[in-house]
PDB file of C-alpha atoms in Angstrom:
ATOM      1  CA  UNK A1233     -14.863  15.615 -14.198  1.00 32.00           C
ATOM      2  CA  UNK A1234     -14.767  14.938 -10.566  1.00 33.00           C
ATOM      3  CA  UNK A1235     -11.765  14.796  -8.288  1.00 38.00           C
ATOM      4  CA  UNK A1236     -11.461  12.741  -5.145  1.00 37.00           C
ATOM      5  CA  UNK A1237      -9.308  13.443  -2.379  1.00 41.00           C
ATOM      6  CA  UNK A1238      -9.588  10.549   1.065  1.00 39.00           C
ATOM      7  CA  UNK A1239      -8.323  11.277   4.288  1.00 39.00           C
ATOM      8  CA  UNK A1240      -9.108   9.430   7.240  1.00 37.00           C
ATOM      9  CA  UNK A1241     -10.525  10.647  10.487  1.00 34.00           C
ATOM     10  CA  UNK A1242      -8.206  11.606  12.489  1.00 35.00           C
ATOM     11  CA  UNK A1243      -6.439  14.104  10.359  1.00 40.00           C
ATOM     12  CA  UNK A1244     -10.553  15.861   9.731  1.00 41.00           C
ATOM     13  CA  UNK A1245     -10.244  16.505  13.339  1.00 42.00           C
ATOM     14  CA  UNK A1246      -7.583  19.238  12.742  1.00 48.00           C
ATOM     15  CA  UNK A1247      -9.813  20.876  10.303  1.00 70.00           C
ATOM     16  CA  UNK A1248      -9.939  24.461   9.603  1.00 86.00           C
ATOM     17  CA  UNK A1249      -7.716  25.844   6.311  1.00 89.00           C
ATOM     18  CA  UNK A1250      -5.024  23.487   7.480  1.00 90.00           C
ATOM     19  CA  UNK A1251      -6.573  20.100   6.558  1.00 85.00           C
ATOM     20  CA  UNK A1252      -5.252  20.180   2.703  1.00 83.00           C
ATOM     21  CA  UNK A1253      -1.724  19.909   4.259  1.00 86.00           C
ATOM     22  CA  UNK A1254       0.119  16.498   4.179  1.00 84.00           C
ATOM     23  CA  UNK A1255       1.026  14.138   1.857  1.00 85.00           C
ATOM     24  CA  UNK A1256      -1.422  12.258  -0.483  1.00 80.00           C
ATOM     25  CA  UNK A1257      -1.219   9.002  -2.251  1.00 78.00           C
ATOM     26  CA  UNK A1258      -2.910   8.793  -6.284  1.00 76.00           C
ATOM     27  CA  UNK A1259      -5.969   6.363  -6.325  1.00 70.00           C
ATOM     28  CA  UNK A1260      -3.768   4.124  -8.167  1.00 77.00           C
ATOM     29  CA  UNK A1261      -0.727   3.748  -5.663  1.00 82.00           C
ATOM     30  CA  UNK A1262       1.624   5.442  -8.353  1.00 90.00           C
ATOM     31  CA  UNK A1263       2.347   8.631  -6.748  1.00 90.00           C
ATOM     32  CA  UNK A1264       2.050  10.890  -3.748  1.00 90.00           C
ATOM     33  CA  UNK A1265       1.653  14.533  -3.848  1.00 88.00           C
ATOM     34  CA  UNK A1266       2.650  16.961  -0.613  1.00 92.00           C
ATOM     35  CA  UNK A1267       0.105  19.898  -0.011  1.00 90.00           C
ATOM     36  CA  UNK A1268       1.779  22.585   1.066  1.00 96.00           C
ATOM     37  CA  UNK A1269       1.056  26.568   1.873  1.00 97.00           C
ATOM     38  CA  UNK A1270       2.429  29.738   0.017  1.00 96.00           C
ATOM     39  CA  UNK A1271       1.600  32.344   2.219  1.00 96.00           C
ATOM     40  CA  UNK A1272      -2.284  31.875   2.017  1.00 95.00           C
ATOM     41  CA  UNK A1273      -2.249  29.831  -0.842  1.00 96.00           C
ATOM     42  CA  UNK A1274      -2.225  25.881  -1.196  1.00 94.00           C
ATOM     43  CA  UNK A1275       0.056  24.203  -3.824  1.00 93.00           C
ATOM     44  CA  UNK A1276       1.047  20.369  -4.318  1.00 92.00           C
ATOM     45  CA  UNK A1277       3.798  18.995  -6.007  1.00 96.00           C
ATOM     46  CA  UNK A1278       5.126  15.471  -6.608  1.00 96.00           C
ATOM     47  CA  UNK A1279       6.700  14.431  -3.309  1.00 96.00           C
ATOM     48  CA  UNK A1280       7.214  10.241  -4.562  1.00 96.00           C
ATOM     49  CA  UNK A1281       7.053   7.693  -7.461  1.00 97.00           C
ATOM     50  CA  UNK A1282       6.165   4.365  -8.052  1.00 96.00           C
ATOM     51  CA  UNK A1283       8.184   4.185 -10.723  1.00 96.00           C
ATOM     52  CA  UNK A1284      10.637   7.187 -10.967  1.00 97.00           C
ATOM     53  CA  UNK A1285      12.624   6.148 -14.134  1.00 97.00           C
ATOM     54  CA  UNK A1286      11.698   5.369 -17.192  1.00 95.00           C
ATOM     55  CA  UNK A1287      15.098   3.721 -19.204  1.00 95.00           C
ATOM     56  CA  UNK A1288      17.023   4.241 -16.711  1.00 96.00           C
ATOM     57  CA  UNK A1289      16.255   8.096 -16.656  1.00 96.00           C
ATOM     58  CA  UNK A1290      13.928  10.108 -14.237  1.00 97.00           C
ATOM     59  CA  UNK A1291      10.358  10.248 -15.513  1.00 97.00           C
ATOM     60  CA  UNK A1292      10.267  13.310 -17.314  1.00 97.00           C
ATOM     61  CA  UNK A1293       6.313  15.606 -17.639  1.00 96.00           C
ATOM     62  CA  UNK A1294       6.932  14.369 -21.921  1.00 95.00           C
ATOM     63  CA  UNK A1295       2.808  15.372 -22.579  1.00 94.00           C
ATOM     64  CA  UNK A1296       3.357  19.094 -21.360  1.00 92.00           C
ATOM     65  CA  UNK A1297       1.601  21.068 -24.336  1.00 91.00           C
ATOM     66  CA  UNK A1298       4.500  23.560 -23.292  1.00 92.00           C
ATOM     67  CA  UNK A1299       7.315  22.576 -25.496  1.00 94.00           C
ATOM     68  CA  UNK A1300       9.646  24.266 -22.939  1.00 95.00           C
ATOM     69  CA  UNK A1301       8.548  22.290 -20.074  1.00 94.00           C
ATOM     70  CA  UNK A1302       8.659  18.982 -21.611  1.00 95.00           C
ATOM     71  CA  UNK A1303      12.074  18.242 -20.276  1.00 96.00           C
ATOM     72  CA  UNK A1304      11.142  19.134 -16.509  1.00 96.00           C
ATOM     73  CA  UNK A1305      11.699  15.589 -14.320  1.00 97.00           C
ATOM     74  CA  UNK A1306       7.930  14.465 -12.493  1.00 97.00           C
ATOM     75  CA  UNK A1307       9.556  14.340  -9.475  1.00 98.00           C
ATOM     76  CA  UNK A1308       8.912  17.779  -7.541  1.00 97.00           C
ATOM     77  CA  UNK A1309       6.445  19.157 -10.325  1.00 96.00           C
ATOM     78  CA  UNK A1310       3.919  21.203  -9.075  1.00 94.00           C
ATOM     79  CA  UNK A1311       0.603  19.924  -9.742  1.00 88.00           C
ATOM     80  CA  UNK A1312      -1.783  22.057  -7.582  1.00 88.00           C
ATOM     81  CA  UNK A1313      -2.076  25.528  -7.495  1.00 91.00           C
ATOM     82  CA  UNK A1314      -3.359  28.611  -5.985  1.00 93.00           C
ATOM     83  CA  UNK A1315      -6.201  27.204  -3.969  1.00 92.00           C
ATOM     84  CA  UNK A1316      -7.539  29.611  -1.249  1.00 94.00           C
ATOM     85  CA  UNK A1317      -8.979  28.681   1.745  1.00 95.00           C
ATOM     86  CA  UNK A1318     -12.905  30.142   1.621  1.00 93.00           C
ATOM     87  CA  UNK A1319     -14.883  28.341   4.583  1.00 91.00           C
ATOM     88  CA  UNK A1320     -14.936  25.422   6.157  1.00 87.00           C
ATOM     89  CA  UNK A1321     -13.576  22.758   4.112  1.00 82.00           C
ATOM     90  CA  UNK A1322     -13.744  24.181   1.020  1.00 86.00           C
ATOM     91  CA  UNK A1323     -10.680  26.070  -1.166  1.00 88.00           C
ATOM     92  CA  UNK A1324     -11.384  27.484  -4.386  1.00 89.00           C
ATOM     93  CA  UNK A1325      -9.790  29.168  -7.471  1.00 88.00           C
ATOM     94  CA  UNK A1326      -6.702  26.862  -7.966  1.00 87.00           C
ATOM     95  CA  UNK A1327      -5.599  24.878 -11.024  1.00 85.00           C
ATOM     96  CA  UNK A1328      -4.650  21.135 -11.057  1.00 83.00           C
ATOM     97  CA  UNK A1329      -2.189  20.125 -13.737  1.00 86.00           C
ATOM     98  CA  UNK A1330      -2.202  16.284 -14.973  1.00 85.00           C
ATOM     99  CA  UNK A1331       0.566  15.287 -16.117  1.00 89.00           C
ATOM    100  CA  UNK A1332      -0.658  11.394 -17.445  1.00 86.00           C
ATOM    101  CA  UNK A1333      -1.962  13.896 -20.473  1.00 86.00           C
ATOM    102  CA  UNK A1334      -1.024  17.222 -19.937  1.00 85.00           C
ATOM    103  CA  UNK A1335      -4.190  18.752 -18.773  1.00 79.00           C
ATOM    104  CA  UNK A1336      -3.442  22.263 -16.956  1.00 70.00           C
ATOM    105  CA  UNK A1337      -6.410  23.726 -15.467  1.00 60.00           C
ATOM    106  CA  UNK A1338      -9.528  22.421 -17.547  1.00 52.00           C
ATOM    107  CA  UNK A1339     -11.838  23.856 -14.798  1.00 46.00           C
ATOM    108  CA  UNK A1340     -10.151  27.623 -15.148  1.00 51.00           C
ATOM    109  CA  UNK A1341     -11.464  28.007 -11.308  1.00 52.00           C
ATOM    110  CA  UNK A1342     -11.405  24.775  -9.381  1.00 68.00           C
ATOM    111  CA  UNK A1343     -12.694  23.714  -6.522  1.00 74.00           C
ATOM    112  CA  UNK A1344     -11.526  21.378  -3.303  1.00 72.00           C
ATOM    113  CA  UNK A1345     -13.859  20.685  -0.987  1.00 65.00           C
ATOM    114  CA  UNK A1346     -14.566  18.444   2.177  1.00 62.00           C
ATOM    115  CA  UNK A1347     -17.508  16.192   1.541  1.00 58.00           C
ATOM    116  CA  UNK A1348     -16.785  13.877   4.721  1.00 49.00           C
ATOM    117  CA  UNK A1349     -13.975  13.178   7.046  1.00 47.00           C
ATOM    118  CA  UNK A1350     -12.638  10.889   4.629  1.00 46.00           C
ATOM    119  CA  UNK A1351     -13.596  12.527   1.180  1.00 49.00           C
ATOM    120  CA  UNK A1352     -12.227  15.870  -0.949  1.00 53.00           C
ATOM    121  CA  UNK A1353     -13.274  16.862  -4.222  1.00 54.00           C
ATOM    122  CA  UNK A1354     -12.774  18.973  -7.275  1.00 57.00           C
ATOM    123  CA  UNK A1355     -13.529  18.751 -10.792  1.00 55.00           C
ATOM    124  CA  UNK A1356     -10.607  17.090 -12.365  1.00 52.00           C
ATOM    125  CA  UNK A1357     -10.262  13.160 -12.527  1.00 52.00           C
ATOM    126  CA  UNK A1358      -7.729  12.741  -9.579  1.00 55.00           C
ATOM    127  CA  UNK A1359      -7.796  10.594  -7.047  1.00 55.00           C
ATOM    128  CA  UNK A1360      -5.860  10.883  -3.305  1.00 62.00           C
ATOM    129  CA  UNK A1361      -6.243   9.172  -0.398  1.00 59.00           C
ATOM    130  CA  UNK A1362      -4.049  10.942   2.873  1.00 67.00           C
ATOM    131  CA  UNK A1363      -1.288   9.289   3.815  1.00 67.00           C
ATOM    132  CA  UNK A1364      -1.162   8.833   7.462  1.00 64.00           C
ATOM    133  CA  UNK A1365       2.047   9.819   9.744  1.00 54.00           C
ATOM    134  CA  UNK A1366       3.836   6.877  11.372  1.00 46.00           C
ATOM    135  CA  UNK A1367       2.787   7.928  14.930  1.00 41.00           C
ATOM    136  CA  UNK A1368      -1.360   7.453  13.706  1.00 41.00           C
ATOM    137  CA  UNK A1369      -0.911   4.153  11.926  1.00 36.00           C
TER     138      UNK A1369
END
């Protein structure tokens, strides 16, 4: 499965470990996940929603093989996890969680990298595109 991650130009320019960080929008408009750092690891989580509720209720992660975790709202779920920063646009050795079927991790050592200034990918089927701050719109 491949994995694409868009950002425009101006936020390759920063480059270095750094240019994971920031918010991302789905391929399909129906989410956006924040890239963050834990210590020198990079982790994402659900940051926004298209569609939050479902009946009225927050969207819960229902396909969670983890019978425990069923219950746990979308909204600030982790999704990405323990990618290290290796070289030049490139982080390895996380996991990326799914959530539309419950997929954790199907590539046991994943892979981001930075094809272009526009383009990041892994091998899951997940699309983002960056999301650009209001002062580089």
């Amino acid at each position: 499965m491949v994995s694409t991650l868009a950002m425009p130009f101006f936020a390759f320019a920063a480059g270095g470990a750094d240019a994971l960080l920031g918010e991302w929008t789905t391929g399909e408009g129906k989410s956006k996940v924040k890239i963050y750092k834990e210590g020198d690891l990079y982790a994402g989580k659900i940051s926004w929603l298209k569609e939050p509720n479902k009946d009225g209720k927050p969207k819960i992660d229902d396909k969670n093989p983890d019978d425990a975790k069923k219950s746990q709202p979308l909204m600030g779920l982790v999704l990405i996890k323990n990618f290290k920063f290796v070289s030049e646009g490139k982080w390895e050795n996380g996991t990326i969680y799914d959530p539309r079927n419950g997929n954790d991790g199907l590539v046991p050592s994943s892979d981001i990298s930075l094809i272009n200034a526009s383009i990041f990918s892994n091998k899951k089927d997940l699309r983002f595109f960056k999301v650009p701050h209001n002062d580089q719109i």
